[in-house]
């Protein structure tokens, strides 16, 4: 909750997607009335052009993440990076956490891997 919460009144709090990286941009936006920095990966929860998904990775200390997920408010897909050219879909779940069938997968075009 930010102050009197007036700016949050028009937000869709049920289906909106917010990530932890949206926290500081939202605080600055609340305090200053705008987002003063472009260096943040997230966007203010009050921004009309905020991204409709959340992306996060599973880190193990200083090493690069081997797993990450994308959540669009309806479905959460978990991926595992097996090697430089192989991305495995680990799971696909709906908003309630129920497992969904994983559609057929195809390798990425080689042009995307360069």
Short mmCIF file of C-alpha atoms in Angstrom, two decimals:
data_model
loop_
_atom_site.label_atom_id
_atom_site.label_comp_id
_atom_site.label_asym_id
_atom_site.label_seq_id
_atom_site.Cartn_x
_atom_site.Cartn_y
_atom_site.Cartn_z
CA UNK A 1 0.00 0.00 0.00
CA UNK A 2 1.33 3.41 -0.98
CA UNK A 3 0.03 6.32 1.11
CA UNK A 4 -3.74 6.64 0.77
CA UNK A 5 -3.58 4.03 -2.04
CA UNK A 6 -5.51 6.35 -4.39
CA UNK A 7 -3.38 5.51 -7.45
CA UNK A 8 -3.93 1.78 -6.90
CA UNK A 9 -7.72 2.12 -7.01
CA UNK A 10 -7.86 1.71 -10.78
CA UNK A 11 -5.39 -1.17 -10.96
CA UNK A 12 -6.47 -4.74 -11.65
CA UNK A 13 -5.05 -6.35 -8.52
CA UNK A 14 -6.43 -9.82 -9.28
CA UNK A 15 -4.85 -10.51 -12.65
CA UNK A 16 -2.00 -8.00 -12.63
CA UNK A 17 1.52 -9.43 -12.77
CA UNK A 18 4.14 -7.86 -10.53
CA UNK A 19 7.72 -8.94 -10.00
CA UNK A 20 10.15 -8.05 -7.23
CA UNK A 21 12.06 -5.87 -9.73
CA UNK A 22 8.98 -3.60 -9.89
CA UNK A 23 9.33 -2.60 -6.23
CA UNK A 24 11.85 0.27 -6.42
CA UNK A 25 10.42 1.83 -9.60
CA UNK A 26 7.00 1.81 -7.88
CA UNK A 27 8.38 3.47 -4.73
CA UNK A 28 10.11 6.22 -6.74
CA UNK A 29 7.00 6.70 -8.88
CA UNK A 30 4.88 7.08 -5.73
CA UNK A 31 7.29 9.52 -4.06
CA UNK A 32 8.20 11.61 -7.12
CA UNK A 33 5.23 11.11 -9.42
CA UNK A 34 7.38 9.59 -12.17
CA UNK A 35 10.08 6.95 -12.73
CA UNK A 36 13.39 8.87 -12.65
CA UNK A 37 15.74 6.09 -13.71
CA UNK A 38 15.95 3.97 -16.85
CA UNK A 39 18.44 1.59 -15.25
CA UNK A 40 15.82 -0.55 -13.48
CA UNK A 41 14.68 -3.74 -15.18
CA UNK A 42 11.23 -3.42 -13.61
CA UNK A 43 8.51 -0.85 -14.11
CA UNK A 44 6.27 0.97 -11.68
CA UNK A 45 3.03 -0.86 -10.89
CA UNK A 46 1.33 2.44 -11.76
CA UNK A 47 2.85 2.56 -15.27
CA UNK A 48 0.36 2.11 -18.12
CA UNK A 49 3.03 0.39 -20.25
CA UNK A 50 4.31 -2.10 -17.72
CA UNK A 51 5.18 -5.55 -19.00
CA UNK A 52 2.36 -8.13 -18.76
CA UNK A 53 4.65 -10.88 -17.48
CA UNK A 54 7.17 -11.71 -14.77
CA UNK A 55 10.49 -13.41 -15.44
CA UNK A 56 12.70 -14.76 -12.70
CA UNK A 57 15.66 -17.12 -12.42
CA UNK A 58 16.90 -19.59 -9.86
CA UNK A 59 20.39 -18.56 -8.83
CA UNK A 60 23.03 -20.56 -7.00
CA UNK A 61 25.53 -18.12 -5.59
CA UNK A 62 27.61 -16.32 -8.22
CA UNK A 63 26.84 -18.84 -10.98
CA UNK A 64 24.49 -18.11 -13.85
CA UNK A 65 20.94 -19.37 -13.37
CA UNK A 66 20.15 -22.80 -14.79
CA UNK A 67 16.38 -22.49 -14.37
CA UNK A 68 13.96 -19.65 -14.92
CA UNK A 69 10.25 -19.13 -15.31
CA UNK A 70 7.89 -16.82 -17.14
CA UNK A 71 4.47 -16.04 -15.69
CA UNK A 72 1.91 -14.09 -17.71
CA UNK A 73 -0.86 -13.97 -15.13
CA UNK A 74 -2.50 -17.13 -16.45
CA UNK A 75 0.26 -19.67 -17.09
CA UNK A 76 3.67 -20.27 -15.55
CA UNK A 77 6.29 -22.04 -17.66
CA UNK A 78 9.49 -23.26 -16.01
CA UNK A 79 12.57 -23.77 -18.20
CA UNK A 80 15.97 -25.37 -17.61
CA UNK A 81 19.05 -24.38 -19.60
CA UNK A 82 20.79 -27.67 -20.38
CA UNK A 83 23.58 -26.29 -22.54
CA UNK A 84 24.24 -23.43 -24.95
CA UNK A 85 21.71 -24.71 -27.50
CA UNK A 86 19.21 -26.67 -25.42
CA UNK A 87 16.33 -25.22 -23.44
CA UNK A 88 14.08 -27.72 -21.69
CA UNK A 89 10.49 -26.97 -20.67
CA UNK A 90 10.29 -28.37 -17.14
CA UNK A 91 6.66 -27.61 -16.36
CA UNK A 92 3.61 -25.69 -17.44
CA UNK A 93 1.02 -24.74 -14.82
CA UNK A 94 -2.15 -22.70 -14.71
CA UNK A 95 -2.93 -19.86 -12.28
CA UNK A 96 -4.08 -22.34 -9.61
CA UNK A 97 -0.87 -24.39 -9.91
CA UNK A 98 -2.45 -27.29 -11.81
CA UNK A 99 -0.15 -29.07 -14.25
CA UNK A 100 -0.98 -28.52 -17.92
CA UNK A 101 0.21 -30.66 -20.85
CA UNK A 102 3.38 -29.34 -22.45
CA UNK A 103 2.89 -28.74 -26.17
CA UNK A 104 5.27 -30.25 -28.71
CA UNK A 105 8.56 -28.41 -28.72
CA UNK A 106 10.90 -27.62 -31.54
CA UNK A 107 14.55 -26.54 -31.38
CA UNK A 108 15.22 -22.83 -31.60
CA UNK A 109 16.29 -21.64 -35.04
CA UNK A 110 20.07 -21.47 -35.14
CA UNK A 111 19.85 -17.75 -35.99
CA UNK A 112 18.55 -17.08 -32.44
CA UNK A 113 21.48 -18.85 -30.80
CA UNK A 114 24.24 -16.66 -32.22
#
